[in-house]
XYZ file of C-alpha atoms in Angstrom:
675
model
C -27.058 -68.052 9.627
C -27.333 -65.141 7.910
C -28.016 -64.882 4.146
C -25.409 -63.699 2.626
C -23.290 -66.577 4.618
C -24.794 -69.165 2.763
C -24.503 -67.458 -0.640
C -20.450 -67.027 0.184
C -20.632 -70.680 1.021
C -22.644 -71.965 -2.036
C -19.891 -70.502 -3.918
C -16.880 -71.131 -1.957
C -18.837 -75.715 -2.891
C -19.063 -74.245 -6.391
C -15.053 -72.937 -7.259
C -14.017 -76.401 -7.228
C -16.188 -77.646 -9.809
C -17.230 -74.604 -12.309
C -14.657 -71.458 -11.625
C -16.887 -70.000 -15.180
C -19.939 -70.285 -12.631
C -18.143 -69.050 -9.702
C -16.881 -65.418 -12.116
C -20.835 -65.021 -13.314
C -22.413 -65.309 -9.921
C -19.381 -63.253 -8.253
C -20.792 -60.734 -10.819
C -24.479 -61.539 -10.495
C -24.086 -60.790 -6.916
C -22.190 -57.542 -6.622
C -24.380 -55.796 -8.807
C -27.239 -57.609 -7.531
C -26.834 -55.573 -3.649
C -25.788 -52.243 -3.736
C -22.919 -51.945 -1.864
C -23.286 -50.070 1.809
C -20.819 -46.846 2.479
C -18.157 -47.760 4.712
C -18.568 -45.989 8.136
C -15.196 -47.100 10.346
C -11.806 -44.935 9.884
C -10.696 -48.044 9.455
C -10.978 -48.317 5.042
C -8.613 -45.073 5.793
C -6.211 -46.959 5.666
C -7.491 -50.701 3.787
C -8.487 -51.177 0.610
C -11.172 -53.302 0.269
C -10.233 -56.795 -1.977
C -11.668 -60.187 -2.743
C -9.521 -63.178 -2.098
C -9.472 -66.088 -5.765
C -12.118 -68.238 -3.208
C -14.901 -65.170 -2.919
C -13.403 -63.983 1.614
C -13.558 -60.303 1.532
C -10.344 -59.038 2.944
C -8.583 -56.272 4.248
C -5.170 -54.765 2.610
C -3.116 -52.190 4.885
C -2.225 -49.447 2.227
C 1.470 -49.447 3.619
C 2.408 -53.205 4.956
C 0.302 -54.873 2.635
C -0.851 -57.730 5.334
C -4.342 -58.906 5.133
C -6.585 -59.456 7.779
C -10.827 -61.002 7.100
C -13.254 -57.941 6.759
C -16.544 -59.025 6.116
C -18.654 -57.453 7.935
C -20.779 -59.474 9.424
C -18.619 -61.847 10.694
C -15.705 -59.678 10.898
C -15.660 -55.976 11.381
C -12.825 -53.409 11.640
C -12.129 -54.611 15.243
C -8.509 -56.505 14.107
C -7.914 -53.939 11.011
C -7.993 -50.554 13.781
C -6.202 -52.511 16.569
C -3.049 -52.909 12.969
C -3.857 -49.305 12.566
C -2.756 -48.641 16.176
C 0.965 -50.650 16.007
C 1.708 -50.772 11.945
C 4.947 -49.938 11.820
C 5.053 -47.958 7.958
C 1.969 -45.863 8.845
C 3.060 -42.264 9.535
C 0.058 -40.895 11.402
C 2.020 -43.730 14.077
C 4.797 -40.906 14.257
C 4.542 -38.642 17.113
C 3.865 -35.095 16.577
C 4.838 -34.210 20.074
C 8.746 -34.410 19.863
C 10.521 -32.016 18.017
C 12.232 -32.224 15.464
C 15.577 -30.135 13.558
C 15.070 -28.928 10.789
C 16.724 -26.429 8.765
C 15.068 -22.307 8.717
C 16.881 -19.967 6.415
C 18.970 -16.749 7.532
C 17.142 -13.835 7.781
C 18.995 -10.838 5.334
C 22.235 -13.076 5.048
C 23.827 -15.140 2.565
C 22.454 -17.182 0.163
C 22.235 -21.035 1.647
C 23.074 -19.344 5.021
C 20.844 -21.430 7.672
C 20.739 -21.563 10.956
C 19.094 -24.555 13.060
C 15.819 -24.888 14.402
C 13.341 -27.102 16.137
C 10.236 -28.031 14.709
C 7.360 -30.336 15.334
C 3.927 -30.784 13.031
C 1.105 -28.910 13.808
C -2.118 -29.422 11.879
C -3.311 -26.002 13.053
C -0.159 -23.837 11.618
C -0.457 -25.713 8.823
C -3.851 -24.857 6.992
C -3.247 -21.155 8.882
C 0.006 -21.297 6.444
C -2.077 -22.576 4.113
C -4.499 -20.025 4.415
C -1.797 -17.387 3.668
C -0.410 -19.105 0.353
C -4.006 -19.111 -0.873
C -4.114 -15.313 -0.139
C -1.567 -14.017 -0.925
C -0.485 -15.946 -4.571
C -4.760 -15.461 -5.002
C -5.608 -19.069 -5.806
C -9.032 -20.134 -6.105
C -10.411 -22.282 -2.513
C -10.630 -25.044 -4.828
C -7.427 -25.501 -6.104
C -7.151 -27.955 -2.130
C -8.987 -29.868 -3.471
C -7.256 -30.488 -6.646
C -5.649 -33.889 -7.427
C -2.131 -32.573 -8.041
C -1.844 -30.452 -4.671
C -3.127 -34.026 -3.008
C -0.802 -35.751 -4.397
C 1.678 -33.094 -3.714
C 1.290 -33.123 -0.047
C 1.038 -36.844 0.779
C 4.831 -36.741 -0.200
C 5.760 -33.019 1.319
C 3.471 -34.323 4.984
C 1.707 -37.051 5.381
C 0.552 -36.137 8.260
C -1.412 -32.637 7.101
C -5.225 -33.433 6.809
C -6.261 -31.266 3.804
C -9.207 -29.299 4.584
C -12.375 -28.609 1.982
C -12.685 -25.354 0.424
C -14.924 -25.164 2.894
C -13.198 -24.947 6.260
C -10.482 -23.065 4.242
C -12.826 -20.215 3.353
C -14.070 -20.696 7.086
C -10.322 -20.564 8.558
C -9.533 -16.822 5.505
C -12.244 -14.997 7.858
C -11.385 -16.348 11.081
C -7.716 -15.606 9.720
C -9.414 -11.462 9.219
C -10.485 -11.545 12.625
C -7.293 -12.366 14.055
C -5.247 -9.913 12.394
C -8.460 -6.848 12.627
C -7.945 -7.454 15.858
C -3.995 -6.948 16.295
C -4.600 -3.897 14.533
C -6.813 -2.157 16.206
C -5.289 -2.409 19.907
C -2.357 -1.106 18.334
C -4.544 1.673 17.408
C -6.470 1.907 20.680
C -3.307 2.014 22.274
C -1.351 4.424 20.384
C -4.016 7.072 20.184
C -1.732 8.222 17.346
C -3.105 10.394 14.087
C -3.803 8.726 10.582
C -3.518 9.515 7.429
C -6.043 7.743 4.830
C -5.648 7.804 1.542
C -9.695 6.740 -0.729
C -9.781 4.432 -3.948
C -12.536 3.111 -6.739
C -12.631 0.159 -7.899
C -15.159 -1.943 -10.238
C -15.969 -5.488 -9.919
C -16.820 -7.230 -13.229
C -20.460 -7.380 -12.302
C -19.752 -3.069 -12.368
C -20.265 -3.188 -7.914
C -18.214 -0.105 -7.310
C -15.247 -0.910 -3.634
C -13.993 1.720 -1.769
C -10.777 1.126 -0.912
C -9.413 2.460 2.338
C -5.256 2.900 3.792
C -3.898 4.192 6.754
C -1.030 5.738 6.824
C 1.379 5.826 9.546
C 4.387 6.233 11.492
C 4.793 4.198 14.828
C 6.879 4.976 18.171
C 9.670 4.082 16.464
C 9.855 5.585 13.392
C 9.000 3.649 10.677
C 6.472 4.108 8.581
C 2.844 1.744 7.563
C 0.337 1.241 4.877
C -1.916 -0.876 5.901
C -5.856 -1.162 4.030
C -8.463 -0.785 6.367
C -11.396 -1.771 4.705
C -12.937 -2.742 0.513
C -16.489 -2.519 0.485
C -19.468 -2.033 -1.820
C -20.483 1.535 -1.985
C -24.109 2.177 -3.048
C -22.734 5.622 -5.364
C -19.963 8.189 -6.156
C -21.773 10.352 -4.619
C -19.653 12.600 -1.798
C -22.265 11.970 0.726
C -21.959 8.004 0.001
C -18.408 8.429 0.331
C -17.919 10.130 3.618
C -20.325 7.766 4.808
C -18.615 4.700 4.467
C -15.467 6.932 5.322
C -17.023 7.856 8.836
C -18.199 3.813 8.583
C -15.007 2.484 8.681
C -13.296 5.128 10.812
C -15.573 4.436 13.746
C -15.609 0.683 13.466
C -11.502 0.966 13.455
C -11.490 3.102 16.118
C -9.943 6.168 14.118
C -11.015 9.428 15.242
C -7.951 11.844 14.310
C -7.949 11.447 10.763
C -4.975 14.222 9.773
C -5.130 14.436 6.657
C -6.810 12.522 3.477
C -5.485 12.406 0.153
C -8.294 11.851 -2.831
C -7.869 11.816 -7.042
C -9.531 15.359 -8.052
C -12.696 14.391 -9.195
C -15.106 17.375 -7.476
C -17.309 14.078 -5.490
C -14.038 14.299 -3.754
C -14.388 17.555 -1.899
C -17.986 16.725 -1.558
C -16.798 13.684 0.835
C -13.508 15.324 2.274
C -16.069 19.030 3.388
C -18.775 15.955 5.632
C -16.094 14.293 6.830
C -14.474 17.535 8.235
C -17.544 18.249 9.882
C -17.279 14.793 11.382
C -13.857 15.427 12.599
C -15.949 18.586 14.020
C -17.846 16.660 16.035
C -15.643 14.545 16.939
C -13.478 17.248 18.729
C -10.207 15.536 16.969
C -10.268 18.755 13.560
C -6.960 20.181 13.981
C -7.014 23.729 12.498
C -10.639 23.744 11.581
C -9.909 21.004 8.825
C -7.990 23.102 6.693
C -5.037 21.000 5.727
C -6.733 17.314 5.787
C -7.769 17.811 1.648
C -4.540 16.539 0.093
C -4.231 15.854 -3.678
C -2.789 13.253 -5.495
C 0.214 14.193 -6.347
C -0.089 11.062 -9.737
C -3.795 11.788 -10.847
C -2.198 15.599 -11.182
C 0.665 14.544 -12.910
C -1.266 11.948 -15.141
C -4.270 14.853 -15.943
C -0.829 17.433 -17.219
C 1.220 15.014 -19.405
C -2.492 13.495 -21.015
C -2.803 17.360 -22.432
C 0.773 16.818 -23.528
C 0.234 14.559 -25.513
C -3.424 14.274 -25.892
C -3.309 15.709 -30.165
C -1.821 13.383 -32.090
C 1.743 13.998 -33.202
C 2.330 12.248 -36.278
C 5.938 11.224 -35.371
C 4.671 8.987 -32.581
C 1.192 7.284 -34.559
C 4.000 6.893 -37.442
C 6.105 4.092 -34.983
C 2.838 3.683 -33.278
C 1.251 2.240 -36.809
C 4.347 0.527 -37.983
C 4.708 -1.512 -34.550
C 1.304 -2.420 -34.758
C 1.702 -3.935 -38.055
C 4.732 -5.850 -37.353
C 2.974 -7.012 -34.543
C -0.029 -8.459 -36.807
C 1.576 -11.563 -37.934
C 3.098 -14.240 -37.086
C 5.637 -14.166 -40.373
C 6.297 -10.369 -39.464
C 7.015 -11.351 -36.426
C 9.998 -13.700 -37.776
C 11.011 -11.566 -40.590
C 11.480 -8.812 -37.511
C 13.619 -10.759 -35.097
C 15.591 -12.353 -38.337
C 16.268 -8.383 -38.997
C 17.516 -8.358 -34.804
C 19.419 -10.657 -35.183
C 21.792 -9.431 -38.471
C 21.461 -5.770 -35.964
C 22.843 -7.785 -32.903
C 20.133 -6.664 -31.404
C 18.446 -9.181 -28.252
C 15.592 -10.399 -29.374
C 12.648 -8.653 -27.187
C 9.280 -7.850 -27.789
C 7.828 -4.225 -29.479
C 5.406 -3.013 -27.406
C 2.389 -1.209 -28.199
C 0.506 1.905 -26.311
C -2.877 2.327 -25.408
C -4.763 4.799 -25.099
C -5.764 5.385 -21.090
C -1.782 4.422 -19.994
C 0.561 7.365 -21.151
C 3.548 5.220 -19.362
C 3.351 2.213 -22.078
C 4.000 5.658 -24.526
C 7.034 6.310 -23.456
C 7.958 2.875 -23.207
C 6.225 2.336 -26.921
C 9.001 5.066 -27.823
C 11.739 3.239 -26.136
C 11.500 0.872 -26.974
C 11.554 1.541 -30.497
C 14.271 3.594 -30.225
C 16.466 0.773 -28.746
C 15.655 -1.122 -32.047
C 15.193 1.245 -34.657
C 18.359 -0.321 -36.319
C 15.616 -3.320 -36.563
C 12.915 -1.354 -38.031
C 13.881 0.170 -40.992
C 15.983 -2.884 -41.704
C 12.562 -4.113 -41.953
C 10.983 -1.276 -43.184
C 13.460 -2.174 -46.241
C 12.631 -5.689 -46.118
C 9.006 -5.626 -46.685
C 7.082 -2.829 -48.542
C 3.686 -3.635 -46.936
C 4.689 -1.586 -44.534
C 5.435 1.651 -46.473
C 2.449 0.756 -47.933
C 0.806 0.651 -44.401
C 1.451 3.876 -43.271
C 1.323 5.626 -46.469
C -2.589 4.637 -46.881
C -2.881 4.467 -43.029
C -4.877 7.462 -41.152
C -4.468 9.594 -38.043
C -7.963 11.564 -36.287
C -7.203 14.889 -35.602
C -8.770 17.215 -32.706
C -10.043 20.602 -32.431
C -8.012 23.200 -30.194
C -8.933 21.484 -26.533
C -12.004 19.794 -26.949
C -12.270 15.650 -27.798
C -13.937 15.967 -30.941
C -12.306 15.436 -33.998
C -11.455 17.666 -36.607
C -10.200 15.486 -39.201
C -8.116 12.529 -40.154
C -4.938 12.879 -42.352
C -2.128 10.246 -43.763
C 0.705 9.219 -41.533
C 3.165 9.688 -43.696
C 6.409 7.566 -44.518
C 8.894 7.163 -41.622
C 11.712 9.793 -41.687
C 14.644 10.330 -39.896
C 13.114 13.025 -38.726
C 10.750 11.202 -36.701
C 13.301 9.453 -34.983
C 14.722 12.558 -33.488
C 11.568 13.786 -32.700
C 10.351 10.950 -30.385
C 13.750 10.801 -29.272
C 13.642 14.086 -27.734
C 9.945 13.950 -26.549
C 10.557 10.203 -24.940
C 13.602 12.369 -23.291
C 10.547 14.913 -22.182
C 8.564 12.039 -20.952
C 11.193 10.106 -18.835
C 11.261 13.641 -16.089
C 7.561 12.406 -15.804
C 7.938 8.589 -15.695
C 10.264 8.371 -12.974
C 8.773 11.267 -11.403
C 5.813 8.939 -10.918
C 6.839 6.368 -9.896
C 8.425 7.388 -7.322
C 5.275 9.760 -5.418
C 3.472 6.450 -5.630
C 5.299 5.553 -3.486
C 4.585 3.884 -0.161
C 7.640 2.003 1.551
C 9.506 5.636 1.422
C 8.364 8.944 2.853
C 7.114 11.464 0.321
C 5.771 14.393 1.860
C 9.383 16.364 2.278
C 9.849 16.065 -1.647
C 6.145 17.267 -2.597
C 6.525 20.859 -3.406
C 10.466 20.282 -4.688
C 9.262 18.202 -7.290
C 6.502 20.186 -7.531
C 8.827 22.843 -8.928
C 10.851 20.608 -10.491
C 8.476 20.165 -12.671
C 7.233 23.793 -13.232
C 10.883 25.009 -14.088
C 11.063 22.218 -17.559
C 7.798 23.411 -18.729
C 8.545 26.759 -18.565
C 11.823 26.098 -20.318
C 10.585 23.600 -23.416
C 8.066 26.383 -23.836
C 10.784 28.387 -25.522
C 12.570 25.600 -26.809
C 13.054 26.089 -30.594
C 11.409 22.601 -30.780
C 8.371 23.404 -32.146
C 6.892 19.864 -30.866
C 8.397 20.411 -27.216
C 7.064 23.344 -26.847
C 4.031 22.915 -28.084
C 3.416 19.866 -25.507
C 4.831 22.219 -23.026
C 2.417 25.224 -23.269
C -0.493 22.380 -23.060
C 0.954 21.207 -19.918
C 1.569 23.824 -18.333
C -2.290 25.170 -18.928
C -3.107 22.453 -16.552
C -0.703 23.168 -14.001
C -1.213 26.414 -13.351
C -5.097 25.159 -12.928
C -3.633 23.399 -10.237
C -0.842 24.399 -8.804
C -0.266 28.070 -10.249
C -2.859 29.995 -7.770
C -0.506 29.665 -3.804
C -3.486 30.718 -2.052
C -5.481 27.311 -3.263
C -3.020 25.004 -2.504
C -2.743 23.531 1.306
C -0.252 24.308 3.366
C 1.217 20.422 3.732
C 2.975 21.164 0.455
C 5.445 23.211 2.109
C 5.791 22.499 5.697
C 6.414 19.004 5.233
C 9.796 20.233 3.368
C 10.704 22.486 6.352
C 10.844 20.217 8.447
C 13.634 18.191 6.293
C 16.072 19.122 8.052
C 18.186 19.147 4.864
C 15.950 21.997 3.682
C 14.294 23.840 6.319
C 12.771 27.583 5.492
C 16.557 27.876 3.644
C 15.546 25.243 0.652
C 11.756 26.413 0.594
C 11.876 30.518 -0.082
C 14.149 29.904 -2.380
C 11.721 27.463 -4.124
C 8.824 29.650 -3.156
C 10.541 32.839 -5.750
C 11.707 30.461 -8.331
C 8.199 29.378 -8.391
C 5.901 32.862 -7.460
C 7.906 35.423 -7.857
C 7.428 38.339 -6.381
C 5.187 36.458 -4.193
C 7.168 33.827 -2.457
C 7.527 36.106 0.510
C 4.329 36.602 1.220
C 3.774 32.671 0.745
C 5.871 32.281 3.053
C 4.883 34.389 5.857
C 1.625 32.208 5.611
C 3.739 28.941 5.956
C 5.509 30.093 8.888
C 2.643 31.608 10.887
C 0.730 28.759 10.112
C 3.035 25.942 11.173
C 3.223 28.395 14.235
C -0.158 27.663 14.890
C -0.517 23.665 14.601
C 2.851 23.424 16.871
C 1.087 25.878 19.039
C -2.237 22.314 18.934
C 0.364 19.632 19.712
C 2.248 21.468 22.343
C -0.937 22.440 24.348
C -3.170 18.960 23.679
C 0.746 17.769 25.033
C 0.711 19.871 27.824
C -2.252 18.864 29.100
C -2.211 15.408 28.498
C 1.056 15.589 30.895
C -0.887 18.002 33.375
C -3.815 15.750 33.440
C -2.060 12.454 34.034
C 0.447 14.130 36.982
C -3.340 15.839 38.473
C -4.202 11.712 38.622
C -1.301 11.037 39.581
C -1.256 13.610 42.566
C -5.156 12.674 44.047
C -4.303 8.753 43.582
C -1.612 9.345 45.999
C -3.528 11.648 48.540
C -6.887 9.992 48.258
C -6.731 9.125 51.850
C -6.160 12.294 52.809
C -8.748 15.177 53.679
C -6.678 17.697 52.197
C -6.749 18.421 48.681
C -4.023 19.876 47.312
C -3.832 19.478 43.483
C -4.994 23.640 43.539
C -1.269 23.984 44.580
C 0.536 21.320 41.207
C -1.499 23.267 39.155
C -0.125 26.296 39.496
C 3.149 24.883 39.885
C 2.793 23.600 36.033
C 0.900 27.065 34.890
C 4.353 29.044 36.148
C 6.348 27.170 35.222
C 5.005 26.287 31.562
C 4.751 30.209 32.022
C 8.063 31.366 32.924
C 9.751 29.251 30.421
C 7.700 30.483 27.873
C 8.941 33.498 28.496
C 12.998 33.522 28.777
C 13.144 30.290 26.252
C 13.066 30.086 22.627
C 10.076 27.495 21.178
C 10.889 23.773 19.823
C 9.903 25.609 16.886
C 11.731 28.232 16.674
C 15.324 26.765 18.031
C 14.752 23.639 15.202
C 14.668 26.354 13.307
C 17.801 27.987 14.387
C 19.996 25.238 13.562
C 21.627 24.869 10.589
C 20.304 22.580 8.048
C 21.820 19.281 7.295
C 23.941 18.013 4.972
C 22.191 16.275 2.169
C 23.254 12.653 1.104
C 22.044 10.304 -0.870
C 21.858 8.012 1.479
C 20.514 10.706 4.463
C 17.461 9.271 6.311
C 14.897 11.692 7.807
C 13.164 9.117 10.589
C 16.074 8.792 10.756
C 17.083 12.021 12.322
C 13.405 12.106 13.910
C 13.980 9.418 15.804
C 17.145 10.218 17.440
C 16.407 13.877 17.707
C 13.915 13.058 19.577
C 14.341 13.980 22.976
C 15.146 17.499 21.668
C 12.322 18.039 20.432
C 9.460 15.870 22.300
C 6.665 18.471 20.682
C 8.275 18.915 17.771
C 8.686 15.773 17.393
C 5.205 14.592 17.157
C 4.125 17.371 15.140
C 6.841 15.656 12.542
C 5.548 12.302 12.989
C 2.321 13.121 12.016
C 3.191 15.711 8.367
C 5.710 13.082 7.120
C 3.065 10.469 6.806
C 1.184 12.301 4.562
C 1.290 9.730 1.499
C 0.549 12.541 -2.499
C -0.733 10.142 -3.901
C -3.352 8.062 -3.189
C -3.163 4.574 -5.929
C -0.065 2.733 -6.051
C 2.210 2.701 -8.668
C 1.266 0.323 -10.871
C -2.308 2.134 -10.566
C -0.340 5.382 -11.291
C -0.855 6.060 -14.481
C -3.663 5.106 -15.985
C -6.527 7.113 -16.382
C -9.681 4.376 -16.848
C -10.279 3.382 -13.142
C -8.563 -0.179 -11.783
C -10.686 -3.513 -11.585
C -11.606 -6.782 -9.527
C -10.369 -10.115 -11.321
C -13.112 -12.198 -12.864
C -12.161 -14.326 -9.208
C -12.368 -12.093 -7.050
C -15.470 -9.839 -8.956
C -17.045 -13.671 -7.996
C -17.527 -14.033 -4.287
C -19.473 -11.970 -1.648
C -17.988 -8.636 -0.622
C -17.223 -9.785 3.577
C -15.117 -12.535 1.503
C -13.577 -9.513 -0.963
C -13.093 -7.646 2.414
C -10.682 -10.621 3.714
C -8.892 -11.007 1.087
C -8.040 -7.855 -0.242
C -7.170 -6.926 3.969
C -5.744 -10.002 4.376
C -3.346 -9.469 1.548
C -2.162 -6.432 1.841
C -1.252 -7.015 5.345
C 0.575 -10.343 5.167
C 3.344 -8.634 2.497
C 3.663 -6.037 4.018
C 4.273 -7.878 7.642
C 6.930 -10.658 4.942
């Protein structure tokens, strides 16, 4: 008999005589002997315990039934047998049996549900867990948190929670799965794609380049997908081009229609190098003349920054007043009391930041809303008047950013309120325009030039305004406006053509807009646009004809492969004869489209839906329209469009490897697009 058995018997015989001695001996024995790690799966459902007689037992965690569990004498066989028959253990539920569940109806009213069949699937639950972590940007260690484990025990005890390492591996597997799906779609459709590029910076000062693909599918649905998020060695144009070419080759995307980038000089070099590569691939339409599209949101941002760069005294007084009130909890409490007296809701005052001009607009808007409360607070707190009186504002010299002098802010006057109301109304135009052109869920290329005309018209009108402040702002903004949109010979023709492909406008609207924008030169520009559009249409029609003839020829060869007589030449001559006679006796699709009357413009008019219904009448032109209307006129999302600073990765993503960052960023975009 082993030493452990003898010790247990001695302890059992001495219980009746002296229980205190037993307890002490048990403690000594437990300390002296190092516990072995329990390796049996039985202990996942049982808890080890020792009864009053010192006998080791295993207690079921569910039904509390006890079994002898001495490792030397009894083992775990009995406990394993109990696991298979215990009715209270959740694992004994038949996971193969489908159950009835209720699911919310997509697009229905609140509370509408449908009855569906459901059964537990460990792998699907793991995929859903990955999606939750990716969409909500949760850390991987979230799955090891005690609260989450307790939650899952209640929600689904059958689910075996994976470790954070396993979740990381599942994210990579999901990334590869989704990437292969998208790659097969691109390979099958073989359509042209528009791309946008942007740069991000991590906390470790690592530069990343984000590449986004935009296209319209055969069902005339607009898509946007982030296809790459990789580190780059530098911001040199050649290095950026190499990164883009590598990404496109990996995805099998060789038919690029346009590249939308901001106005950095390195991007011009990048697009030029990319154009050379597309020429080598034989997919560069018209020599890449329209390949480079400048980001409209970025230009608008530069234009507005030039307008508000010079410190306006009225804006600075509002800024200083807001800063003074927000600096102290006591001052904020007094301000809220003023809001109650003025019957205003208790909202926070906005303080702007230098690199985001939209924050200045939001600050002025909120200040105008709480004008009465701010004036009431100024009457209560004399410190605000002293703060404005002794504060100073930096004034820059001309067009430079060098500080020329400092002047006192001064008291907040009634004229200041009138001034900021006019400025806020003026900035509202650019605020709404930036939101409009930065959208990625709807087409924006068809309004590109019309919105440029609207901005130019407003600036020209305000320059001659009696309001000195607005006139000066408009003058400064007009100079920057003319730099990018003043010379039509330097403007991409893709600014004008999407407007023509909008059936509400065509050349009727474009001719009027060109004349208002460029005067007598408008007619010349219109002629150039017509010629370029015709050349582009000929490229599409000839390419489609070659594909059609090649398909017909291959079918003929396949059907006549068993015959010795070659009849392929007859069909080729027949095809050339048919296309030649048709071209001489009928108008092209482009001519037919332009000859038709324009559609009535309504607020709910859908351009893509119109082309979907009319694509059968214009098969070649509709292919061209699909590529042109997919052009994004902004390279950044709306939340980044107002900023002059760079985009920065958060601390969580910055701590991950570059491969994992790419997987998480791309997957998050793909999953959100699907939902």
